[in-house]
Short mmCIF file of C-alpha atoms in Angstrom, two decimals:
data_model
loop_
_atom_site.label_atom_id
_atom_site.label_comp_id
_atom_site.label_asym_id
_atom_site.label_seq_id
_atom_site.Cartn_x
_atom_site.Cartn_y
_atom_site.Cartn_z
CA MET A 484 125.87 130.27 210.68
CA LYS A 485 122.04 130.16 210.00
CA ALA A 486 120.75 126.68 210.21
CA SER A 487 119.55 126.56 206.54
CA ASP A 488 123.24 127.35 205.60
CA LEU A 489 124.38 124.38 207.50
CA PHE A 490 121.43 122.38 205.95
CA VAL A 491 122.90 123.02 202.48
CA LYS A 492 126.44 122.49 203.32
CA ALA A 493 125.64 119.18 204.73
CA LEU A 494 123.93 118.55 201.16
CA GLU A 495 127.03 119.67 199.54
CA ALA A 496 129.25 117.47 201.81
CA GLU A 497 127.04 114.48 200.51
CA GLY A 498 127.72 115.44 196.85
CA VAL A 499 124.42 116.72 195.97
CA GLU A 500 124.48 118.34 192.36
CA TYR A 501 120.77 118.96 191.84
CA ILE A 502 117.66 119.91 193.88
CA PHE A 503 114.37 119.56 192.01
CA GLY A 504 111.28 121.11 193.23
CA ILE A 505 108.99 124.04 193.78
CA PRO A 506 109.85 126.00 196.81
CA GLY A 507 107.05 127.89 199.11
CA GLU A 508 107.32 130.66 201.71
CA GLU A 509 108.48 128.35 204.49
CA ASN A 510 111.62 127.45 202.37
CA LEU A 511 112.64 130.85 201.76
CA ASP A 512 115.69 130.78 203.95
CA LEU A 513 116.74 127.51 202.54
CA LEU A 514 116.16 128.81 199.02
CA GLU A 515 118.44 131.59 199.97
CA SER A 516 121.12 129.37 201.11
CA ILE A 517 120.87 127.20 197.97
CA ARG A 518 121.37 130.45 195.99
CA SER A 519 124.92 130.93 197.22
CA SER A 520 125.75 127.24 196.89
CA SER A 521 127.28 125.01 194.42
CA ILE A 522 123.84 123.11 194.22
CA LYS A 523 121.68 123.78 191.13
CA LEU A 524 118.17 124.24 191.65
CA VAL A 525 115.80 122.71 189.06
CA LEU A 526 112.39 124.58 189.27
CA THR A 527 109.63 122.20 188.20
CA ARG A 528 105.86 122.99 187.35
CA HIS A 529 104.63 120.34 189.67
CA GLU A 530 106.14 118.48 192.81
CA GLN A 531 105.21 115.14 191.34
CA GLY A 532 107.54 115.85 188.35
CA ALA A 533 110.45 116.89 190.71
CA GLY A 534 110.04 113.71 192.70
CA PHE A 535 110.28 111.56 189.46
CA MET A 536 113.23 113.50 188.32
CA ALA A 537 114.93 113.01 191.57
CA ALA A 538 114.43 109.39 191.73
CA THR A 539 115.78 108.80 188.28
CA TYR A 540 118.60 110.80 189.26
CA GLY A 541 119.25 108.35 192.04
CA ARG A 542 118.48 105.32 189.70
CA LEU A 543 121.02 106.34 187.29
CA THR A 544 123.81 107.56 189.42
CA GLY A 545 123.48 105.63 192.51
CA LYS A 546 123.66 108.77 194.50
CA VAL A 547 120.86 110.24 196.39
CA GLY A 548 118.38 112.28 194.28
CA VAL A 549 116.95 115.17 196.10
CA CYS A 550 113.69 117.10 195.72
CA LEU A 551 112.12 120.07 197.41
CA SER A 552 108.48 121.08 198.35
CA THR A 553 106.64 123.40 200.85
CA LEU A 554 104.25 122.26 203.19
CA GLY A 555 100.79 120.77 202.90
CA PRO A 556 99.54 120.54 199.36
CA GLY A 557 103.19 120.67 198.25
CA ALA A 558 104.11 117.84 200.47
CA THR A 559 101.16 115.69 199.51
CA ASN A 560 102.16 115.82 195.88
CA LEU A 561 105.52 114.06 196.81
CA VAL A 562 103.49 110.77 197.97
CA THR A 563 103.74 109.22 194.59
CA PRO A 564 107.19 109.92 193.84
CA ALA A 565 108.11 108.56 197.35
CA ALA A 566 106.17 105.38 196.69
CA TYR A 567 107.90 105.21 193.07
CA ALA A 568 111.34 105.49 194.42
CA GLN A 569 110.68 103.17 197.46
CA LEU A 570 109.24 100.37 195.54
CA GLY A 571 111.88 100.82 192.74
CA ALA A 572 114.72 100.93 194.94
CA MET A 573 115.86 104.53 193.92
CA PRO A 574 117.56 106.44 196.51
CA MET A 575 115.83 109.74 196.92
CA LEU A 576 115.74 112.42 199.70
CA MET A 577 112.60 114.68 199.90
CA ILE A 578 112.89 118.10 201.56
CA THR A 579 109.75 119.70 202.93
CA GLY A 580 108.85 122.80 204.67
CA GLN A 581 106.40 123.42 207.65
CA LYS A 582 105.07 126.32 209.61
CA PRO A 583 106.96 127.25 212.86
CA ILE A 584 106.94 124.70 215.37
CA LYS A 585 107.97 126.89 218.45
CA THR A 586 105.48 129.71 218.00
CA SER A 587 103.19 130.28 214.94
CA LYS A 588 100.30 132.97 214.43
CA GLN A 589 98.55 130.91 211.62
CA GLY A 590 97.16 128.09 213.66
CA ARG A 591 96.68 124.86 211.56
CA PHE A 592 96.43 126.72 208.38
CA GLN A 593 98.13 124.03 205.64
CA VAL A 594 99.39 122.00 208.36
CA ILE A 595 99.24 118.28 208.16
CA ASP A 596 101.43 115.57 209.83
CA VAL A 597 103.87 115.12 206.83
CA VAL A 598 106.34 112.90 208.65
CA ASP A 599 103.65 110.51 209.68
CA MET A 600 101.96 110.53 206.15
CA LEU A 601 105.22 109.60 204.30
CA ARG A 602 106.22 106.93 206.95
CA PRO A 603 104.71 104.02 204.97
CA VAL A 604 106.23 104.96 201.78
CA THR A 605 109.92 105.76 203.12
CA LYS A 606 112.77 104.04 204.69
CA TYR A 607 113.13 107.14 207.15
CA THR A 608 111.21 110.29 207.77
CA THR A 609 112.13 112.88 210.40
CA GLN A 610 111.23 116.58 211.55
CA VAL A 611 114.21 118.66 212.36
CA VAL A 612 113.66 120.28 215.77
CA SER A 613 116.80 122.16 216.24
CA GLY A 614 119.72 123.50 213.92
CA GLU A 615 121.90 121.15 216.09
CA ARG A 616 120.09 118.08 214.80
CA ILE A 617 120.71 118.90 211.18
CA PRO A 618 124.21 117.27 210.54
CA SER A 619 122.92 113.95 212.10
CA ALA A 620 119.67 113.94 210.31
CA ILE A 621 121.15 114.53 206.79
CA ARG A 622 123.83 111.99 207.38
CA GLU A 623 121.15 109.47 208.74
CA ALA A 624 118.83 110.26 205.71
CA PHE A 625 121.82 109.73 203.08
CA ARG A 626 123.03 106.60 204.84
CA ILE A 627 119.48 104.92 204.68
CA ALA A 628 118.79 106.13 201.34
CA HIS A 629 121.77 104.46 200.06
CA GLU A 630 121.59 101.18 201.98
CA GLU A 631 120.47 98.12 200.34
CA ARG A 632 117.78 98.13 199.10
CA PRO A 633 117.88 101.91 198.40
CA GLY A 634 114.77 103.97 198.68
CA ALA A 635 113.12 107.17 199.55
CA VAL A 636 113.80 109.27 202.80
CA HIS A 637 112.38 112.53 204.01
CA ILE A 638 113.44 115.46 206.08
CA GLU A 639 111.08 118.17 207.25
CA LEU A 640 112.79 121.63 207.84
CA PRO A 641 110.30 123.81 209.81
CA GLU A 642 110.77 127.86 208.85
CA ASP A 643 111.83 128.79 212.24
CA ILE A 644 114.31 126.13 212.65
CA ALA A 645 115.79 127.01 209.15
CA ALA A 646 116.10 130.68 210.42
CA GLU A 647 117.91 129.98 213.64
CA GLN A 648 121.62 130.24 214.31
CA THR A 649 123.91 127.21 215.00
CA THR A 650 127.56 126.30 215.38
CA THR A 651 127.25 122.59 214.96
CA PRO A 652 130.08 120.94 212.89
CA LEU A 653 129.13 118.49 209.90
CA LEU A 654 129.45 114.64 210.25
CA LYS A 655 131.63 112.89 207.97
CA PRO A 656 130.48 109.54 206.52
CA SER A 657 131.58 106.50 207.87
CA LEU A 658 133.27 103.67 206.00
CA SER A 659 130.80 100.90 205.20
CA ARG A 660 131.07 97.65 203.23
CA ARG A 661 128.28 95.37 202.25
CA PRO A 662 128.40 91.79 203.94
CA ILE A 663 129.34 88.99 201.52
CA ALA A 664 127.73 85.63 201.32
CA GLU A 665 128.39 82.82 203.66
CA TYR A 666 130.77 80.28 201.95
CA LYS A 667 128.27 77.28 202.66
CA ALA A 668 125.57 78.97 200.63
CA ILE A 669 128.11 79.33 197.66
CA ASN A 670 129.20 75.82 197.80
CA ARG A 671 125.58 74.79 197.79
CA ALA A 672 124.86 77.03 194.88
CA VAL A 673 127.76 75.67 192.91
CA GLU A 674 126.63 72.03 193.64
CA MET A 675 122.95 72.79 192.50
CA ILE A 676 124.18 74.39 189.48
CA GLU A 677 126.39 71.58 188.42
CA GLN A 678 123.83 68.81 189.17
CA ALA A 679 121.20 70.64 187.15
CA THR A 680 119.83 69.39 183.71
CA SER A 681 118.80 72.65 182.34
CA PRO A 682 119.98 75.66 184.31
CA LEU A 683 118.70 79.09 183.68
CA LEU A 684 119.71 82.67 184.83
CA LEU A 685 117.28 85.19 185.61
CA ILE A 686 118.13 88.87 186.04
CA GLY A 687 116.25 91.23 188.04
CA ALA A 688 116.44 95.07 189.17
CA GLY A 689 118.79 94.36 191.71
CA ALA A 690 121.42 93.18 189.35
CA ASN A 691 121.39 96.49 187.69
CA ARG A 692 124.79 97.54 189.13
CA LYS A 693 127.95 98.00 187.05
CA LEU A 694 130.11 95.46 188.80
CA THR A 695 127.32 92.89 189.04
CA ALA A 696 126.81 93.40 185.30
CA LYS A 697 130.52 92.60 184.76
CA MET A 698 130.62 89.55 186.86
CA LEU A 699 127.29 88.20 185.19
CA ARG A 700 128.88 88.65 181.86
CA GLU A 701 131.92 86.77 183.03
CA PHE A 702 129.52 83.83 184.87
CA VAL A 703 127.51 83.35 181.25
CA ASP A 704 130.65 83.56 179.35
CA LYS A 705 132.22 80.80 181.37
CA THR A 706 129.01 78.64 181.76
CA GLY A 707 127.29 79.17 178.57
CA ILE A 708 124.11 79.30 180.84
CA PRO A 709 121.31 81.36 178.92
CA PHE A 710 119.60 84.11 180.57
CA VAL A 711 116.28 85.94 180.69
CA THR A 712 115.36 89.20 182.31
CA THR A 713 112.59 90.86 184.28
CA GLN A 714 111.34 94.11 183.18
CA MET A 715 113.47 96.08 185.56
CA GLY A 716 116.50 93.88 184.71
CA LYS A 717 116.56 94.57 181.28
CA GLY A 718 119.97 95.62 179.80
CA VAL A 719 122.35 94.13 182.64
CA LEU A 720 123.32 91.77 180.02
CA ASN A 721 123.31 92.82 176.11
CA GLU A 722 119.93 91.42 175.03
CA SER A 723 121.32 90.88 171.38
CA ASP A 724 123.39 88.06 172.93
CA LYS A 725 122.70 84.48 171.49
CA LEU A 726 122.24 83.23 174.89
CA PHE A 727 119.36 85.68 175.67
CA ALA A 728 116.13 83.71 175.90
CA GLY A 729 113.49 86.62 176.34
CA ASN A 730 112.04 89.09 178.85
CA THR A 731 109.33 88.07 181.20
CA ALA A 732 107.16 91.18 180.21
CA LEU A 733 103.95 88.83 180.70
CA SER A 734 103.48 86.68 183.80
CA ASP A 735 103.00 83.51 181.88
CA GLY A 736 102.16 82.08 178.45
CA ASP A 737 104.87 83.84 176.26
CA PHE A 738 107.71 81.98 174.52
CA VAL A 739 110.11 82.95 177.51
CA HIS A 740 107.91 80.97 179.84
CA ARG A 741 108.56 77.86 177.59
CA ALA A 742 111.98 78.36 178.60
CA ILE A 743 111.26 78.81 182.33
CA ASP A 744 109.06 75.67 182.26
CA ARG A 745 111.86 73.63 181.00
CA ALA A 746 114.37 74.75 183.46
CA ASP A 747 114.84 72.50 186.55
CA LEU A 748 116.92 75.15 188.15
CA ILE A 749 116.59 78.75 187.99
CA ILE A 750 119.53 81.25 189.36
CA ASN A 751 117.27 84.33 190.34
CA VAL A 752 119.65 87.13 190.68
CA GLY A 753 118.37 90.61 191.96
CA HIS A 754 114.66 89.94 191.49
CA ASP A 755 112.23 90.63 194.32
CA VAL A 756 108.41 90.25 194.65
CA VAL A 757 108.00 94.06 194.18
CA GLU A 758 108.03 93.45 190.56
CA LYS A 759 105.19 91.51 188.89
CA PRO A 760 106.16 87.87 189.01
CA PRO A 761 108.31 86.92 186.09
CA PHE A 762 107.44 83.11 186.68
CA PHE A 763 104.99 81.08 188.99
CA MET A 764 106.56 78.55 191.34
CA HIS A 765 104.26 75.56 192.07
CA HIS A 766 104.53 73.28 195.04
CA ASP A 767 104.29 69.90 192.98
CA GLU A 768 107.01 70.49 190.47
CA GLN A 769 110.80 69.64 190.74
CA LYS A 770 111.99 73.08 189.72
CA GLN A 771 114.56 74.35 192.13
CA VAL A 772 115.27 78.40 192.50
CA ILE A 773 118.44 79.83 193.79
CA HIS A 774 117.85 83.35 195.37
CA VAL A 775 121.00 85.72 194.90
CA ASN A 776 120.37 88.99 196.40
CA PHE A 777 121.49 91.61 198.97
CA ASP A 778 118.41 90.67 201.14
CA SER A 779 116.73 87.29 201.98
CA ALA A 780 113.76 86.35 199.80
CA ALA A 781 110.27 87.70 200.61
CA VAL A 782 108.38 84.39 200.15
CA ASP A 783 104.87 84.57 198.85
CA PRO A 784 102.58 81.86 197.35
CA VAL A 785 104.35 81.76 193.91
CA TYR A 786 107.99 82.44 195.20
CA PHE A 787 109.61 80.31 197.55
CA PRO A 788 113.12 79.65 196.77
CA GLN A 789 115.05 76.55 197.86
CA LEU A 790 118.52 78.07 198.40
CA GLU A 791 119.18 81.72 199.48
CA VAL A 792 122.38 83.31 198.66
CA VAL A 793 122.36 86.51 200.67
CA GLY A 794 125.01 89.12 200.28
CA ASP A 795 126.77 91.56 197.98
CA ILE A 796 125.30 90.33 194.58
CA ALA A 797 128.65 91.03 192.42
CA ASN A 798 130.73 89.24 195.04
CA SER A 799 128.37 86.31 195.26
CA ILE A 800 128.26 85.73 191.37
CA TRP A 801 132.01 86.12 191.29
CA GLN A 802 132.58 83.49 193.85
CA ILE A 803 129.91 81.12 192.23
CA LYS A 804 131.51 81.76 188.88
CA GLU A 805 135.28 81.00 190.06
CA LYS A 806 134.06 77.62 191.59
CA VAL A 807 131.46 76.45 189.21
CA SER A 808 132.52 74.03 186.30
CA PRO A 809 130.46 73.77 183.09
CA GLN A 810 128.80 70.42 182.56
CA SER A 811 128.93 68.53 179.30
CA ASP A 812 125.37 66.85 179.97
CA TRP A 813 123.49 70.23 180.33
CA LYS A 814 120.74 70.44 177.93
CA LEU A 815 120.64 74.06 176.92
CA ASP A 816 119.45 73.75 173.12
CA PHE A 817 115.83 74.25 173.88
CA TYR A 818 116.63 77.98 174.93
CA LYS A 819 117.85 78.55 171.57
CA ASP A 820 114.54 77.22 169.78
CA VAL A 821 112.55 79.30 172.17
CA HIS A 822 114.48 82.54 171.20
CA GLU A 823 114.09 81.83 167.49
CA ALA A 824 110.49 80.93 167.59
CA TYR A 825 109.92 84.29 169.40
CA VAL A 826 111.99 86.20 167.12
CA GLN A 827 110.15 84.63 164.16
CA HIS A 828 106.79 85.58 165.53
CA ARG A 829 107.84 89.12 166.52
CA GLY A 830 108.98 89.85 162.79
CA GLU A 831 105.67 89.54 161.36
CA ALA A 832 104.05 92.44 163.32
CA GLU A 833 107.25 94.39 162.96
CA ASP A 834 106.87 94.54 159.08
CA ASP A 835 103.24 95.64 159.26
CA ASP A 836 102.81 98.80 157.60
CA ARG A 837 99.16 99.70 158.75
CA PHE A 838 98.18 102.93 160.26
CA PRO A 839 97.91 103.91 162.98
CA VAL A 840 100.93 101.99 163.87
CA LEU A 841 101.13 98.77 165.81
CA PRO A 842 102.96 98.90 168.95
CA GLU A 843 105.59 96.15 167.72
CA ARG A 844 106.43 98.02 164.69
CA PHE A 845 106.79 101.39 166.50
CA VAL A 846 109.26 99.74 169.00
CA ARG A 847 111.09 98.03 166.05
CA ASP A 848 111.54 101.35 164.58
CA VAL A 849 112.67 103.10 167.77
CA ARG A 850 115.39 100.22 168.19
CA LYS A 851 116.50 100.77 164.82
CA VAL A 852 117.26 104.56 165.12
CA MET A 853 118.34 104.71 168.89
CA PRO A 854 122.21 104.51 169.52
CA GLU A 855 123.27 101.67 171.66
CA ASP A 856 123.77 104.13 174.58
CA GLY A 857 120.76 105.98 173.95
CA ILE A 858 118.16 105.96 176.75
CA VAL A 859 114.45 105.39 176.31
CA THR A 860 112.35 106.35 179.35
CA LEU A 861 108.73 104.76 179.54
CA ASP A 862 105.69 106.25 181.09
CA ASN A 863 103.14 103.44 182.19
CA GLY A 864 100.58 101.84 179.51
CA VAL A 865 100.31 98.78 177.45
CA TYR A 866 103.17 99.77 175.34
CA LYS A 867 105.44 99.13 178.30
CA ILE A 868 104.83 95.47 177.72
CA TRP A 869 105.73 95.64 173.98
CA PHE A 870 109.07 97.45 174.86
CA ALA A 871 110.18 95.09 177.58
CA ARG A 872 109.23 92.21 175.45
CA ASN A 873 110.64 93.41 172.02
CA TYR A 874 113.15 96.19 172.59
CA ALA A 875 116.64 94.91 172.90
CA ALA A 876 118.59 96.77 175.37
CA TYR A 877 122.24 96.77 174.99
CA SER A 878 123.47 98.11 178.40
CA PRO A 879 122.21 98.87 181.81
CA ASN A 880 119.82 101.67 182.37
CA THR A 881 119.09 102.45 178.64
CA LEU A 882 115.59 101.28 178.91
CA LEU A 883 114.06 103.01 181.90
CA LEU A 884 110.78 101.67 182.87
CA ASP A 885 108.84 101.10 186.03
CA ASN A 886 107.52 97.69 187.04
CA ALA A 887 107.28 98.29 190.84
CA LEU A 888 104.90 101.19 191.52
CA ALA A 889 104.08 101.57 187.66
CA SER A 890 102.95 105.04 188.10
CA MET A 891 101.50 107.04 185.07
CA GLY A 892 102.97 110.49 184.53
CA ALA A 893 106.65 109.48 185.15
CA GLY A 894 107.85 109.16 181.65
CA LEU A 895 108.58 112.77 180.88
CA PRO A 896 110.21 113.74 184.28
CA SER A 897 112.32 110.63 184.03
CA ALA A 898 113.59 111.63 180.74
CA ILE A 899 114.52 115.23 182.02
CA GLY A 900 116.45 113.57 184.84
CA ALA A 901 118.20 111.30 182.59
CA LYS A 902 119.14 114.10 180.26
CA LEU A 903 120.56 116.15 183.15
CA VAL A 904 122.69 113.03 184.24
CA HIS A 905 123.64 112.17 180.60
CA PRO A 906 123.71 115.56 178.59
CA ASP A 907 125.55 114.02 175.87
CA VAL A 908 123.48 110.79 175.36
CA PRO A 909 120.37 110.88 173.25
CA VAL A 910 117.28 110.64 175.54
CA MET A 911 113.67 110.00 174.56
CA ALA A 912 110.55 109.79 176.61
CA VAL A 913 107.62 107.32 175.36
CA CYS A 914 104.27 108.27 176.88
CA GLY A 915 100.77 107.10 176.32
CA ASP A 916 98.57 110.30 175.87
CA GLY A 917 97.06 109.55 179.38
CA GLY A 918 100.20 109.31 180.99
CA PHE A 919 101.80 112.33 179.26
CA MET A 920 98.74 114.87 180.27
CA MET A 921 99.39 113.85 183.80
CA ASN A 922 102.77 115.79 183.86
CA SER A 923 102.78 117.40 180.35
CA GLN A 924 103.65 120.76 182.04
CA GLU A 925 107.19 119.60 182.41
CA ILE A 926 107.78 120.43 178.60
CA GLU A 927 108.28 124.01 179.85
CA THR A 928 110.92 122.95 182.26
CA ALA A 929 112.63 120.99 179.49
CA VAL A 930 112.60 123.99 177.14
CA ARG A 931 113.71 126.15 179.94
CA LEU A 932 116.64 124.10 180.83
CA LYS A 933 117.52 124.08 177.15
CA LEU A 934 117.58 120.32 176.82
CA ASP A 935 117.96 118.28 173.72
CA LEU A 936 114.89 115.79 174.12
CA VAL A 937 112.60 113.91 172.14
CA VAL A 938 109.21 112.98 173.66
CA VAL A 939 106.82 110.59 171.65
CA ILE A 940 103.23 110.56 172.65
CA LEU A 941 101.37 107.07 171.47
CA ARG A 942 97.86 108.55 170.95
CA ASP A 943 94.88 106.16 171.07
CA ASP A 944 92.51 108.80 172.62
CA ALA A 945 91.93 106.26 175.76
CA TYR A 946 93.34 104.57 178.54
CA GLY A 947 94.66 101.62 176.44
CA MET A 948 95.91 99.36 179.01
CA ILE A 949 92.57 99.41 180.92
CA LYS A 950 90.87 98.88 177.39
CA TRP A 951 93.07 95.72 176.97
CA LYS A 952 92.22 94.35 180.58
CA GLN A 953 88.44 95.21 179.96
CA ALA A 954 88.56 93.33 176.67
CA HIS A 955 90.11 90.32 178.19
CA MET A 956 87.52 89.99 180.79
CA GLN A 957 84.76 90.17 177.92
CA LEU A 958 83.44 93.24 179.10
CA ASP A 959 81.85 96.19 176.93
CA GLU A 960 84.00 99.15 176.34
CA PHE A 961 82.97 101.79 178.85
CA GLY A 962 84.47 104.85 180.74
CA LEU A 963 87.94 105.12 179.10
CA ASP A 964 87.75 107.25 176.26
CA TYR A 965 88.65 111.01 176.31
CA GLY A 966 89.62 113.85 174.08
CA ASN A 967 93.25 115.40 173.55
CA PRO A 968 94.54 118.70 172.59
CA ASP A 969 96.39 119.23 169.27
CA PHE A 970 99.77 118.09 170.46
CA VAL A 971 101.83 119.76 167.88
CA LYS A 972 100.39 123.15 168.81
CA TYR A 973 100.37 122.15 172.39
CA ALA A 974 104.31 121.62 172.05
CA GLU A 975 104.78 124.73 170.15
CA SER A 976 102.96 126.86 172.73
CA TYR A 977 105.71 126.00 175.08
CA GLY A 978 108.22 126.81 172.62
CA ALA A 979 108.83 123.11 171.76
CA HIS A 980 108.97 121.61 168.01
CA GLY A 981 105.68 119.59 167.43
CA TRP A 982 105.53 116.77 164.94
CA ARG A 983 102.57 114.67 163.74
CA ILE A 984 103.20 111.05 162.35
CA GLU A 985 100.63 110.74 159.32
CA GLN A 986 101.97 107.37 158.17
CA THR A 987 103.84 104.37 159.54
CA SER A 988 106.65 104.69 157.15
CA ASP A 989 107.51 108.06 158.57
CA VAL A 990 108.12 106.92 162.21
CA ALA A 991 111.74 106.18 162.02
CA GLY A 992 112.76 109.05 160.06
CA ILE A 993 110.98 111.61 162.05
CA ILE A 994 112.40 110.20 165.22
CA GLU A 995 115.85 110.18 163.80
CA HIS A 996 115.57 113.56 162.67
CA CYS A 997 114.43 114.72 166.11
CA LEU A 998 117.09 112.91 167.77
CA LYS A 999 119.73 114.69 165.66
CA THR A 1000 118.12 118.29 165.98
CA PRO A 1001 118.73 120.40 169.02
CA GLY A 1002 115.86 121.38 171.31
CA VAL A 1003 112.80 119.67 172.79
CA HIS A 1004 110.61 117.77 170.13
CA VAL A 1005 107.04 116.38 170.74
CA ILE A 1006 105.98 113.84 168.37
CA ASP A 1007 102.09 112.88 168.18
CA CYS A 1008 102.01 109.33 166.96
CA PRO A 1009 98.77 107.58 166.47
CA VAL A 1010 98.93 103.85 167.88
CA ASP A 1011 96.65 100.74 167.28
CA TYR A 1012 96.01 98.75 170.24
CA SER A 1013 93.32 96.80 168.65
CA LEU A 1014 95.06 93.63 168.20
CA ASN A 1015 96.72 93.70 171.86
CA ASP A 1016 94.00 91.29 173.48
CA GLU A 1017 94.15 88.64 170.60
CA THR A 1018 98.08 88.86 170.21
CA LEU A 1019 99.06 88.91 174.05
CA ASN A 1020 96.21 86.77 175.45
CA ARG A 1021 95.79 84.22 172.77
CA THR A 1022 98.27 84.19 169.94
CA ILE A 1023 101.29 84.25 171.67
CA LYS A 1024 99.93 81.60 174.22
CA LYS A 1025 98.87 79.21 171.51
CA LEU A 1026 101.97 79.58 169.47
CA SER A 1027 104.30 79.09 172.50
CA GLN A 1028 102.37 76.08 173.30
CA ASN A 1029 103.52 74.42 170.33
CA LEU A 1030 107.29 74.43 171.57
#
């Protein structure tokens, strides 16, 4: 058969449902092979959007998301999504085209070394040099993308290789099981937990697996040990739980950090240093940390755990849970005090009716109207801190944010990917006006796919996150203001429904209406970030110090 047909059959054998991307002339044989396959091509308006969609597919399903570009500028546009998937541990395969490698009449036109370009931001990158190499290249790419930690892989398929004939058979996946933790590490973890005075569980992104969430639920129910979450660990356990002590949206100085300060033992499950630090370790303190993860700890100046439990996380937590005994002399009441103080302070801003809307109030209204299984995807801006801190996630992967690469422009494509994976679940993207405009063209993709999708643009006509940092450094405002289109007309020009919030009391009602009404809805919501510096950098720190 033609090598491109073999390539697509190998993708089908791996269970690929969608390919997101933009083909070029170097992909035309592959495109024709996709046309007659079971795989659905999702044509996007930019390769970056395609990569974000594929990465989100991988994040939500655990399967490898696949995206496609041509050579040269198409491939360079995949660098950011590659880093997004790699740092965020999302399994994703990028397929890029290339000029013929045997004979070419176009010299070096559009030719760059894509394989080497992507090497620093992938787990595996290769060029297919013959049809016979296709089955092994694809099998290896999928194996490595899945393997802990998951991440990005890349295959370059040159135009002449795609067109050649081959008789090579496909390769079947091998049976593979993750190693489990060594029993001495498990026993030592149990000893440390039982000997602690105020143990605390911290849940990171690596724990965001269904079986791990189940084991952690059983561990918390048995021991009564409170838990906190990192930004990417939100929803692994229900954050409306009375034992939830907060999210480490800030690296220090919040109410949750008073709980961390009080803990003499932190059971750190699934966190790695790719995320911003959820807490800072100090050499002169007595606090101990147990690192529970698929891989050993990457040590840095603020993270140097005393015990590493390395192996399948779900199995490790199950083993610890089976052996540990709750201790009557554990002192855990302080964690409850921390949570109550945080809730009390949060409520004051959440009830504020000023307009433009405060981010705390906006987060509350979103939580009020989103169903428990509804998915909110965030772009990147200062509002991400407010969602991480204030939005209670009830189940895994219902608040999709990126605290690894933290790239702007991901919110809308991520929502499209989430909606394709979960067509019957309400999905809403929350973007700043800066991040939205970086991939706003994907509104057309969502309309063309006939998706039911809500997109909220928090508009402050500036790069608000950097303004917050600028204010914290006591610098004059400079270089961060811009203009915006009329977002209502902009949405309507794509065939979407446009809405504008004109008073704070309308926020919840308009979002709820859009969630229940078919079609793509774009909501322009003016937001007031003027209190961010005072609230996040001073007020919260001052109040939390009183605990």
